[in-house]
Coordinates of C-alpha atoms and ligand atoms in Angstrom, one line a residue:
X1 CA -29.9 19.7 5.0
X2 CA -26.7 20.4 6.9
X3 CA -24.9 23.7 7.1
X4 CA -21.7 22.0 6.0
X5 CA -19.3 24.4 4.2
X6 CA -17.1 23.2 1.4
X7 CA -13.6 24.6 2.1
X8 CA -11.8 23.4 -1.0
X9 CA -12.0 23.4 -4.8
X10 CA -13.3 19.9 -5.7
X11 CA -11.9 20.2 -9.2
X12 CA -8.4 20.8 -8.1
X13 CA -6.1 17.7 -8.3
X14 CA -2.4 17.4 -8.0
X15 CA 0.3 14.8 -8.3
X16 CA 1.5 14.5 -4.7
X17 CA -0.1 11.3 -3.6
X18 CA -3.0 9.0 -4.1
X19 CA -3.8 9.7 -0.5
X20 CA -4.8 13.2 -1.5
X21 CA -7.7 12.0 -3.6
X22 CA -11.1 11.9 -2.2
X23 CA -13.5 9.0 -1.6
X24 CA -14.8 7.1 -4.6
X25 CA -18.6 7.9 -5.0
X26 CA -19.5 4.2 -5.0
X27 CA -17.7 3.8 -1.6
X28 CA -19.5 6.8 -0.2
X29 CA -22.8 5.3 -1.3
X30 CA -21.9 2.0 0.4
X31 CA -21.2 3.9 3.7
X32 CA -24.6 5.6 3.4
X33 CA -26.3 2.2 2.8
X34 CA -24.6 0.8 5.9
X35 CA -25.9 3.6 8.0
X36 CA -29.0 3.6 10.1
X37 CA -30.3 1.2 12.7
X38 CA -28.1 -0.6 15.2
X39 CA -25.5 -3.3 14.4
X40 CA -23.3 -5.2 16.7
X41 CA -20.0 -3.5 17.3
X42 CA -16.3 -4.4 17.0
X43 CA -16.8 -6.6 13.9
X44 CA -19.8 -8.6 14.8
X45 CA -21.9 -6.7 12.3
X46 CA -23.4 -8.1 9.0
X47 CA -20.9 -6.3 6.8
X48 CA -17.8 -7.6 8.5
X49 CA -19.2 -11.1 8.6
X50 CA -19.8 -10.9 4.9
X51 CA -16.4 -9.4 4.3
X52 CA -14.9 -12.8 5.1
X53 CA -16.6 -14.3 2.0
X54 CA -15.5 -11.4 -0.1
X55 CA -11.8 -11.8 0.9
X56 CA -12.0 -15.6 0.5
X57 CA -13.2 -15.2 -3.0
X58 CA -10.1 -13.1 -3.8
X59 CA -7.5 -14.8 -1.7
X60 CA -8.7 -18.4 -1.2
X61 CA -10.8 -20.4 1.3
X62 CA -8.4 -20.0 4.2
X63 CA -8.3 -16.2 4.1
X64 CA -9.4 -14.3 7.2
X65 CA -10.0 -10.6 7.1
X66 CA -9.3 -8.2 10.0
X67 CA -10.2 -4.6 9.3
X68 CA -8.0 -2.0 11.0
X69 CA -7.8 1.8 11.0
X70 CA -4.8 2.4 8.7
X71 CA -1.9 1.0 6.8
X72 CA 0.6 1.5 9.6
X73 CA -1.7 -0.3 11.9
X74 CA -2.2 -3.1 9.5
X75 CA 1.6 -3.6 9.3
X76 CA 2.1 -3.4 13.1
X77 CA -0.7 -5.9 13.8
X78 CA 0.4 -8.3 11.0
X79 CA 4.0 -8.3 12.1
X80 CA 3.3 -8.7 15.8
X81 CA 1.1 -11.7 15.0
X82 CA 3.9 -13.2 12.9
X83 CA 6.7 -12.8 15.4
X84 CA 7.7 -13.6 18.9
X85 CA 9.2 -11.0 21.2
X86 CA 12.8 -11.9 20.3
X87 CA 12.3 -12.0 16.6
X88 CA 12.9 -9.6 13.8
X89 CA 11.7 -8.6 10.3
X90 CA 13.8 -8.2 7.1
X91 CA 12.5 -5.4 4.9
X92 CA 13.8 -3.1 2.2
X93 CA 15.8 -0.1 3.4
X94 CA 13.4 2.0 1.3
X95 CA 10.2 0.5 2.7
X96 CA 7.5 2.6 4.2
X97 CA 7.7 0.3 7.2
X98 CA 11.3 1.3 7.7
X99 CA 11.3 4.9 6.7
X100 CA 7.8 6.4 7.1
X101 CA 6.0 4.8 10.0
X102 CA 7.7 6.7 12.8
X103 CA 9.2 3.4 14.1
X104 CA 5.7 2.1 14.9
X105 CA 6.8 -1.5 14.3
X106 CA 9.6 -0.9 16.8
X107 CA 7.7 1.2 19.3
X108 CA 4.3 -0.3 19.3
X109 CA 5.2 -3.8 18.1
X110 CA 8.6 -4.0 19.8
X111 CA 9.9 -5.6 16.6
X112 CA 13.5 -5.2 15.4
X113 CA 13.7 -4.3 11.7
X114 CA 16.6 -5.5 9.6
X115 CA 16.7 -3.2 6.5
X116 CA 18.4 -4.4 3.4
X117 CA 19.4 -2.9 0.1
X118 CA 16.6 -2.9 -2.5
X119 CA 17.4 -1.3 -5.9
X120 CA 14.2 0.3 -7.3
X121 CA 12.5 -0.8 -4.1
X122 CA 12.7 -4.5 -4.7
X123 CA 14.4 -7.1 -2.5
X124 CA 16.0 -10.2 -4.0
X125 CA 16.3 -13.7 -2.4
X126 CA 20.1 -13.3 -2.2
X127 CA 19.9 -9.9 -0.5
X128 CA 17.4 -11.4 2.0
X129 CA 19.8 -14.3 2.7
X130 CA 22.5 -11.9 3.8
X131 CA 20.3 -11.1 6.8
X132 CA 18.7 -14.5 7.3
X133 CA 21.0 -16.1 9.9
X134 CA 21.6 -16.4 13.6
X135 CA 18.4 -18.2 14.8
X136 CA 20.5 -19.9 17.5
X137 CA 22.4 -16.9 18.5
X138 CA 21.1 -15.4 21.8
X139 CA 22.6 -12.0 20.9
X140 CA 20.7 -11.6 17.7
X141 CA 16.9 -10.8 17.2
X142 CA 16.0 -13.9 15.2
X143 CA 14.8 -13.1 11.6
X144 CA 11.3 -14.6 11.3
X145 CA 9.5 -12.5 8.7
X146 CA 10.4 -11.0 5.3
X147 CA 8.2 -8.0 4.6
X148 CA 7.8 -7.0 1.0
X149 CA 5.9 -4.0 -0.4
X150 CA 3.8 -4.6 -3.5
X151 CA 3.8 -2.3 -5.4
X152 CA 7.0 -0.8 -4.0
X153 CA 7.5 2.7 -2.6
X154 CA 9.4 3.4 -5.8
X155 CA 6.5 2.5 -8.1
X156 CA 7.9 -0.8 -9.2
X157 CA 6.1 -4.1 -9.2
X158 CA 7.4 -7.6 -8.3
X159 CA 6.6 -10.2 -10.8
X160 CA 4.8 -13.4 -9.8
X161 CA 8.1 -15.3 -10.2
X162 CA 10.0 -12.9 -8.1
X163 CA 7.5 -13.2 -5.3
X164 CA 7.5 -17.0 -5.5
X165 CA 11.3 -17.0 -5.3
X166 CA 11.3 -14.8 -2.2
X167 CA 8.7 -17.0 -0.5
X168 CA 10.6 -20.1 -1.4
X169 CA 13.9 -18.8 0.0
X170 CA 12.1 -17.5 3.2
X171 CA 10.2 -20.6 3.8
X172 CA 13.2 -22.8 3.3
X173 CA 14.7 -21.4 6.4
X174 CA 11.5 -21.3 8.5
X175 CA 10.7 -17.6 7.8
X176 CA 7.3 -16.2 6.9
X177 CA 6.3 -13.7 4.3
X178 CA 4.3 -10.5 4.8
X179 CA 3.2 -8.1 2.0
X180 CA 2.6 -4.5 2.7
X181 CA -0.2 -4.2 0.1
X182 CA -1.0 -0.6 0.4
X183 CA -1.2 -0.6 -3.4
X184 CA -1.9 -4.3 -4.0
X185 CA -4.7 -3.4 -6.5
X186 CA -2.2 -1.4 -8.6
X187 CA 0.0 -4.5 -8.6
X188 CA -2.8 -6.8 -9.7
X189 CA -3.7 -4.3 -12.5
X190 CA -0.1 -4.3 -13.7
X191 CA 0.4 -8.0 -13.5
X192 CA -3.0 -8.7 -15.1
X193 CA -3.9 -11.5 -12.6
X194 CA -6.1 -11.8 -9.5
X195 CA -4.7 -11.2 -6.0
X196 CA -4.6 -14.9 -5.2
X197 CA -2.1 -15.7 -8.0
X198 CA 0.7 -13.5 -6.5
X199 CA -0.1 -13.9 -2.8
X200 CA -1.7 -17.1 -1.6
X201 CA -0.5 -19.2 -4.5
X202 CA 3.1 -18.3 -4.2
X203 CA 3.1 -18.8 -0.4
X204 CA 2.6 -15.3 1.1
X205 CA 1.4 -15.7 4.7
X206 CA -0.1 -12.4 5.6
X207 CA -1.1 -9.2 3.6
X208 CA -1.8 -5.7 4.8
X209 CA -4.4 -5.0 2.2
X210 CA -4.8 -1.3 1.3
X211 CA -7.8 0.5 -0.1
X212 CA -7.3 4.1 1.1
X213 CA -5.1 4.8 -1.9
X214 CA -7.7 3.3 -4.2
X215 CA -10.8 5.3 -3.1
X216 CA -11.6 4.0 0.4
X217 CA -12.2 6.7 3.1
X218 CA -10.9 5.0 6.2
X219 CA -9.5 1.6 7.2
X220 CA -7.3 -1.1 5.7
X221 CA -7.5 -4.9 6.2
X222 CA -5.1 -7.5 7.6
X223 CA -5.6 -10.6 5.5
X224 CA -4.3 -13.7 7.1
X225 CA -3.7 -16.2 4.3
X226 CA -1.9 -18.9 6.4
X227 CA -3.5 -19.1 9.8
X228 CA -0.6 -21.2 11.0
X229 CA 1.7 -18.2 10.5
X230 CA 0.0 -16.0 13.1
X231 CA -0.9 -15.9 16.8
X232 CA -3.1 -13.6 18.8
X233 CA -5.2 -12.0 16.1
X234 CA -8.1 -12.0 18.5
X235 CA -6.3 -9.6 20.8
X236 CA -3.7 -7.8 18.8
X237 CA -6.0 -5.2 17.1
X238 CA -7.3 -4.0 20.5
X239 CA -3.9 -3.9 22.2
X240 CA -2.5 -2.0 19.2
X241 CA -5.4 0.5 19.2
X242 CA -6.6 -0.8 15.8
X243 CA -10.0 -2.3 16.8
X244 CA -12.8 -0.2 15.4
X245 CA -16.0 -0.2 17.4
X246 CA -18.1 0.9 14.3
X247 CA -16.3 -1.6 12.0
X248 CA -19.4 -2.0 9.7
X249 CA -18.4 1.2 8.0
X250 CA -14.9 0.1 7.2
X251 CA -16.2 -3.3 6.0
X252 CA -19.0 -1.9 3.9
X253 CA -16.4 0.1 2.0
X254 CA -14.3 -3.0 1.2
X255 CA -17.4 -4.9 0.1
X256 CA -18.1 -2.1 -2.4
X257 CA -14.4 -2.1 -3.5
X258 CA -14.0 -5.8 -3.9
X259 CA -17.4 -7.4 -4.6
X260 CA -17.5 -6.1 -8.2
X261 CA -14.6 -4.6 -10.2
X262 CA -14.3 -1.2 -8.6
X263 CA -10.9 -2.1 -7.2
X264 CA -9.6 -3.0 -10.7
X265 CA -11.3 -0.2 -12.5
X266 CA -9.8 2.4 -10.2
X267 CA -6.3 0.9 -10.0
X268 CA -6.1 0.3 -13.7
X269 CA -7.1 3.9 -14.3
X270 CA -4.5 5.3 -11.9
X271 CA -1.8 3.2 -13.5
X272 CA -2.9 4.3 -17.0
X273 CA -2.7 7.9 -16.0
X274 CA 0.9 7.4 -14.8
X275 CA 1.8 5.7 -18.1
X276 CA 0.2 8.6 -20.0
X277 CA 2.3 11.1 -17.9
X278 CA 5.5 9.1 -18.5
X279 CA 4.9 8.9 -22.2
X280 CA 4.2 12.6 -22.4
X281 CA 7.3 13.7 -20.5
X282 CA 9.8 11.0 -21.6
X283 CA 11.1 12.9 -24.6
X284 CA 11.2 16.3 -23.0
X285 CA 14.8 17.7 -22.8
X286 CA 15.7 18.3 -19.2
X287 CA 13.4 15.6 -17.8
X288 CA 14.7 12.1 -17.0
X289 CA 12.3 9.4 -15.9
X290 CA 14.6 7.5 -13.5
X291 CA 12.6 4.4 -12.5
X292 CA 10.4 1.9 -14.3
X293 CA 6.8 3.1 -14.3
X294 CA 5.0 -0.1 -13.2
X295 CA 2.1 1.3 -11.2
X296 CA 0.7 4.8 -10.4
X297 CA 3.9 6.7 -9.8
X298 CA 6.4 8.4 -12.0
X299 CA 9.9 9.2 -10.6
X300 CA 11.8 11.8 -12.6
X301 CA 14.7 14.1 -12.3
X302 CA 14.6 17.7 -13.5
X303 CA 16.3 21.0 -12.5
X304 CA 15.5 22.5 -9.1
X305 CA 14.4 25.7 -10.8
X306 CA 11.9 23.8 -13.0
X307 CA 10.6 21.9 -9.9
X308 CA 10.1 25.0 -7.9
X309 CA 8.2 26.7 -10.7
X310 CA 6.0 23.7 -11.3
X311 CA 5.3 23.5 -7.6
X312 CA 3.8 27.0 -7.7
X313 CA 0.9 25.5 -9.7
X314 CA 0.9 21.7 -9.0
X315 CA 1.3 19.9 -5.7
X316 CA 3.9 17.1 -5.8
X317 CA 6.9 16.1 -3.6
X318 CA 10.6 16.2 -4.1
X319 CA 11.7 12.6 -3.3
X320 CA 15.4 13.3 -3.0
X321 CA 16.7 16.9 -2.4
X322 CA 20.2 15.9 -3.2
X323 CA 19.6 14.5 -6.7
X324 CA 16.5 16.6 -7.6
X325 CA 14.4 13.4 -8.0
X326 CA 10.6 14.1 -7.7
X327 CA 7.6 11.8 -7.4
X328 CA 4.4 12.3 -9.4
X329 CA 1.5 10.1 -8.3
X330 CA -1.8 9.6 -10.0
X331 CA -5.1 8.4 -8.5
X332 CA -8.4 6.9 -9.4
X333 CA -9.8 10.3 -10.1
X334 CA -6.9 11.8 -12.1
X335 CA -8.2 12.8 -15.5
X336 CA -6.5 12.7 -18.9
X337 CA -6.9 16.5 -18.9
X338 CA -5.1 16.8 -15.6
X339 CA -2.1 14.8 -17.0
X340 CA -2.0 16.7 -20.2
X341 CA -2.1 20.1 -18.5
X342 CA 0.7 19.0 -16.1
X343 CA 2.8 17.6 -19.0
X344 CA 2.5 20.8 -20.9
X345 CA 3.6 22.8 -17.8
X346 CA 6.6 20.4 -17.3
X347 CA 7.6 20.9 -20.9
X348 CA 7.4 24.6 -20.6
X349 CA 9.4 24.8 -17.3
X350 CA 12.0 22.2 -18.1
X351 CA 12.6 23.9 -21.5
X352 CA 12.9 27.3 -19.8
X353 CA 15.3 26.0 -17.2
Ligands
PLP401 C1 3.6 1.4 1.0 C2 2.8 2.0 2.2 N1 2.6 1.2 3.2 C3 1.9 1.7 4.3 C4 1.4 3.0 4.3 C5 0.7 3.5 5.6 O1 -0.5 3.9 5.5 P1 -1.1 4.9 6.6 O2 -0.6 6.2 6.3 O3 -2.6 4.7 6.4 O4 -0.7 4.4 8.0 C6 1.6 3.8 3.2 C7 1.1 5.2 3.2 O5 1.4 6.0 2.4 C8 2.3 3.3 2.1 O6 2.6 4.1 1.0

């Protein structure tokens, strides 16, 4: 027995982020199973070797999986592998890559980002075309990659056709497509199709595949779908400080997540809890759901007084101070009772305000 002390209430859950949830018990079990004995380091272990098969089953025979430490690292490694030093990446103005990664792509990757307008978090082929020019201009960082987030930072989900249209437009001018898939499982659950249908099959070249918002403890995976679209994967993780010496523990988690249906069970549940919340608050006077609920996030507007009072009891973030928009996120471990208690509190505070 250890002398470990529990310093939190394991029954307390909020609506701030799926990152706030713990580790799914099946993932913890997988880490324990992978423990003991010695295994080769830096990815030459039995778990990482088998992970290739797991990802190929989901993404197709050409897929190659490269575990890294986190989502920002996955984006930085992916985009470096997809660009030359003089090239740039088109992304949504609202993307995590652009707004919430402390300029890691720029600082660590040395990559110029070209942000564009993206209503509800989604880019369109036409908006991308506005920045897709100037490859022969020595004064302009040449656009080489379109980076999409699926599901988006605003909780919306590109349809298969929308993704296909973006890939077609990008490829027509020699550009490549990267998906920041921090919540790719939530997208698959929403779309009701496997990963391959809306990535490999529509022409996506590289995916930053996320599991940490879906019950994984540590690590995400760069999944190269088109090996012709990348260079230097052998070296880039190390030079970007993303090569894990004890990689077996990252890989074992992703085997547990993806070998069976844990990824889908967890993401479908999180999405269902967001829908339940939306349905419960939609008709409350003083609450306006302001974006389509297509994954595990609800964006709503309510009075600042009501928000402040709710935050005394429930953890969640104000998304936009100016407009009073808030974000409520659900996770694999959010219960119906959590949602119902929160909805009751929202009704009370919004009504009072
Ligand atoms: C869409 C998206 N991409 C990437 C990340 C980055 O993940 P990390 O914090 O693990 O670097 C996040 C984290 O919240 C995210 O929401």
